[in-house]
CSV table of C-alpha atoms in Angstrom, one decimal:
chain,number,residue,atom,x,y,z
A,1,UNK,CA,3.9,28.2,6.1
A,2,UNK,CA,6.0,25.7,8.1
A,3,UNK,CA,4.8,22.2,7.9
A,4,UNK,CA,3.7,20.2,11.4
A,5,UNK,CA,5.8,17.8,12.4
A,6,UNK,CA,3.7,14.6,12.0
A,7,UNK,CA,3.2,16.2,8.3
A,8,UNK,CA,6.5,16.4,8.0
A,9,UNK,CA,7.3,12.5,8.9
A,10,UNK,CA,4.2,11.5,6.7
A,11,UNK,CA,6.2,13.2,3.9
A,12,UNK,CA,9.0,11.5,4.6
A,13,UNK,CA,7.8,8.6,4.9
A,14,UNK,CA,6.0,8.7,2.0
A,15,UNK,CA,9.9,9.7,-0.1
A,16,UNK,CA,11.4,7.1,1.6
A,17,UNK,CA,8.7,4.4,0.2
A,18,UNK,CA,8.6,6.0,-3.1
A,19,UNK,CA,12.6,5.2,-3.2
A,20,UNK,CA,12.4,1.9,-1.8
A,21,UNK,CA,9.8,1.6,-5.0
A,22,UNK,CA,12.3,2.8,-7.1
A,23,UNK,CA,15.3,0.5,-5.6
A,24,UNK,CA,13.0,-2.3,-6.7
A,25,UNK,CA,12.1,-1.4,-10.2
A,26,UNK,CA,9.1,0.2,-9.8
A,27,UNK,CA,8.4,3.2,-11.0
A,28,UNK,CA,5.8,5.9,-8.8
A,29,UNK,CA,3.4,7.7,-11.3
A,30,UNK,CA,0.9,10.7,-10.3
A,31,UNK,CA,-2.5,10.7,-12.7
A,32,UNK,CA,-4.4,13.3,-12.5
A,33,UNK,CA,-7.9,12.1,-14.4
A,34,UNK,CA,-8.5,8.6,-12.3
A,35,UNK,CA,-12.3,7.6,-11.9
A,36,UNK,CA,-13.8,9.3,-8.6
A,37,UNK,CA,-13.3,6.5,-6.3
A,38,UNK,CA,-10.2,5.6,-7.4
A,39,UNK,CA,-6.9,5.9,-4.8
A,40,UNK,CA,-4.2,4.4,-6.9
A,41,UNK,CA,-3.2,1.3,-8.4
A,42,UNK,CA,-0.4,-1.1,-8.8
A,43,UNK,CA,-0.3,-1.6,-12.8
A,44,UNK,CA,1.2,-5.0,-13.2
A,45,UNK,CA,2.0,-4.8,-16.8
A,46,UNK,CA,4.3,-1.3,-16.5
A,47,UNK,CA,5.6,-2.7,-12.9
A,48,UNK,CA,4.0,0.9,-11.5
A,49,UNK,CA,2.3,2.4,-9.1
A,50,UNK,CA,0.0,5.2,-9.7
A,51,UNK,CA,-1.5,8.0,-7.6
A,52,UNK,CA,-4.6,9.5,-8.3
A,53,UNK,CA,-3.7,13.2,-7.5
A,54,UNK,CA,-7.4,14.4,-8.3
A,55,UNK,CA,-9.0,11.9,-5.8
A,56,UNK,CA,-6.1,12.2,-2.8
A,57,UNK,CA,-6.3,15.9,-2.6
A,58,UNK,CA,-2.5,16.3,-1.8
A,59,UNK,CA,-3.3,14.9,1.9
A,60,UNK,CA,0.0,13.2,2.8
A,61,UNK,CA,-2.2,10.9,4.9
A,62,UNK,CA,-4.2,9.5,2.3
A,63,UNK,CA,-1.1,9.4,0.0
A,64,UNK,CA,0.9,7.7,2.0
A,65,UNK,CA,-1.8,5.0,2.5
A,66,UNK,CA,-2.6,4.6,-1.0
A,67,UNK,CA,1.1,4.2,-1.7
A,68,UNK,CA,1.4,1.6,1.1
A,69,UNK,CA,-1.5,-0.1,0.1
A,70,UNK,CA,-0.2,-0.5,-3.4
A,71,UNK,CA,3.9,-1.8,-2.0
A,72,UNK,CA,1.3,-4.2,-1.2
A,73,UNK,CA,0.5,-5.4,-4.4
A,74,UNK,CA,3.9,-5.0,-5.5
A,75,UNK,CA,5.6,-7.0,-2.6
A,76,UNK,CA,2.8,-9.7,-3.5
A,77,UNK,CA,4.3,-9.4,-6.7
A,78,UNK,CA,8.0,-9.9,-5.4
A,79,UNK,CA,7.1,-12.7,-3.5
A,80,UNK,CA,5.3,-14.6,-6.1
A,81,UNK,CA,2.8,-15.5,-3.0
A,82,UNK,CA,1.0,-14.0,-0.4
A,83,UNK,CA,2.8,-11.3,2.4
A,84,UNK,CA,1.8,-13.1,5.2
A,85,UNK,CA,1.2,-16.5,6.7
A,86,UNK,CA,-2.2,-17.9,6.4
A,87,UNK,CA,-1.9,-18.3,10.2
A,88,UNK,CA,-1.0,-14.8,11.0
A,89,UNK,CA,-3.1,-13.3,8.0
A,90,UNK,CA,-6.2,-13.7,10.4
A,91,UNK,CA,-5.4,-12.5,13.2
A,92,UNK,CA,-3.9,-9.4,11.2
A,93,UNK,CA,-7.6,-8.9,9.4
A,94,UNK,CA,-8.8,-9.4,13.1
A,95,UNK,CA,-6.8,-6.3,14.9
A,96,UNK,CA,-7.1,-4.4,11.6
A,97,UNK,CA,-10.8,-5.0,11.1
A,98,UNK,CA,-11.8,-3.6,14.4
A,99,UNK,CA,-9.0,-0.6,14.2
A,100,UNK,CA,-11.0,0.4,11.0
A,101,UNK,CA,-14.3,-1.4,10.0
A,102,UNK,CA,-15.1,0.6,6.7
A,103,UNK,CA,-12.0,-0.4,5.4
A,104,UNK,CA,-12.8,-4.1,4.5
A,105,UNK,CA,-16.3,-3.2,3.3
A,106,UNK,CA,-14.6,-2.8,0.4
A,107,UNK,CA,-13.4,-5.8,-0.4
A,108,UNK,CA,-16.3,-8.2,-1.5
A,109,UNK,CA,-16.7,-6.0,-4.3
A,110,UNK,CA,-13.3,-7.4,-5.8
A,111,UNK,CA,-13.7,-10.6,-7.6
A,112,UNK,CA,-13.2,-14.0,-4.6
A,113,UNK,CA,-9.6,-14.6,-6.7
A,114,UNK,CA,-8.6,-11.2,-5.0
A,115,UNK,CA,-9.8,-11.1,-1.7
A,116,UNK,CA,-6.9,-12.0,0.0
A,117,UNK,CA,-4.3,-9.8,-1.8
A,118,UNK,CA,-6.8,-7.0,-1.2
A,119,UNK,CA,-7.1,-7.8,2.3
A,120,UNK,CA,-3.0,-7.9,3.1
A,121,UNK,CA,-2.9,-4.9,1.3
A,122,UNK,CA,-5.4,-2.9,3.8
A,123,UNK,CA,-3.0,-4.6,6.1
A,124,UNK,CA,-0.2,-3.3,5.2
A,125,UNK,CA,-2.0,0.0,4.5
A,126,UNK,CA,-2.6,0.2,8.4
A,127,UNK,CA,0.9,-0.4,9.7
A,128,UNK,CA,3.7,2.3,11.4
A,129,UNK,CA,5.7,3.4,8.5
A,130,UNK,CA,9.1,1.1,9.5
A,131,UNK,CA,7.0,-2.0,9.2
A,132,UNK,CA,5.8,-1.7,6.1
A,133,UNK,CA,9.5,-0.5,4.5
A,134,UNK,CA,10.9,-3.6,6.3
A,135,UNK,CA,8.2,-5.6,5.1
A,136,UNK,CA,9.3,-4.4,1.4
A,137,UNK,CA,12.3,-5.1,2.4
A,138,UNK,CA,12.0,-8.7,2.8
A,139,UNK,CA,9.3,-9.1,0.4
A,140,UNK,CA,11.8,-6.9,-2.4
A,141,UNK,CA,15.2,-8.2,-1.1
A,142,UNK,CA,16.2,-9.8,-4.4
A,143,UNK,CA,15.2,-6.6,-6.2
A,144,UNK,CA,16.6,-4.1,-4.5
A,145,UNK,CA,19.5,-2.6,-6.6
């Protein structure tokens, strides 16, 4: 069976990420026992991401924005600060916020500390595949091997 072509660019988009991750340090990891509601996460500690293979159901869509979601976290870690302006960070949450309401509900059940690195990383989540590998990028520059 021959795989559609916006299947197709989903997977490749979702290599090319996984290798920018790489370029940067950070290493992609699959588990395959996470907790039910759990997408993936971005262990700080290891400098990996993980991808909860039991709870994405090898849909390339939700991979791919679990995986964005959690260059994210890493580019916050990069950066040492937030991805984006406070300025622009609003009007972002605004645009994204009305493309997909349920994806912010979410949020308040993260401790106030984390609400705005949770909330860039939905962000970033929603955006066309080039933006969020430049993004990492520019975020990552100084780690990119």
């Amino acid at each position: 069976m021959q795989a559609s072509p916006v299947r197709a660019e989903r997977l490749k988009s979702i290599s090319l990420l996984r290798g920018l991750l790489l370029r940067a340090g950070t290493e992609t990891l699959v588990a395959r026992d996470c907790p039910q509601q759990l997408m993936g996460a971005f262990v700080f500690a290891r400098n990996a991401v993980v991808l909860c293979a039991n709870n994405l159901k090898d849909d390339p869509e939700r991979v791919w924005e679990t995986l964005a979601h959690e260059s994210a976290h890493v580019m916050q870690h990069c950066r040492r600060e937030p991805i984006f302006e406070s300025d622009r960070l609003g009007l972002d949450f605004l645009v994204a916020h009305r493309r997909s309401p349920d994806l912010f509900k979410a949020v308040g059940q993260y401790h106030p500390s984390q609400h705005r690195s949770e909330i860039e990383a939905r962000i970033v989540q929603g955006l066309p595949a080039e933006e969020v590998m430049n993004l990492f990028r520019r975020a990552c520059a100084d780690r990119l091997l």
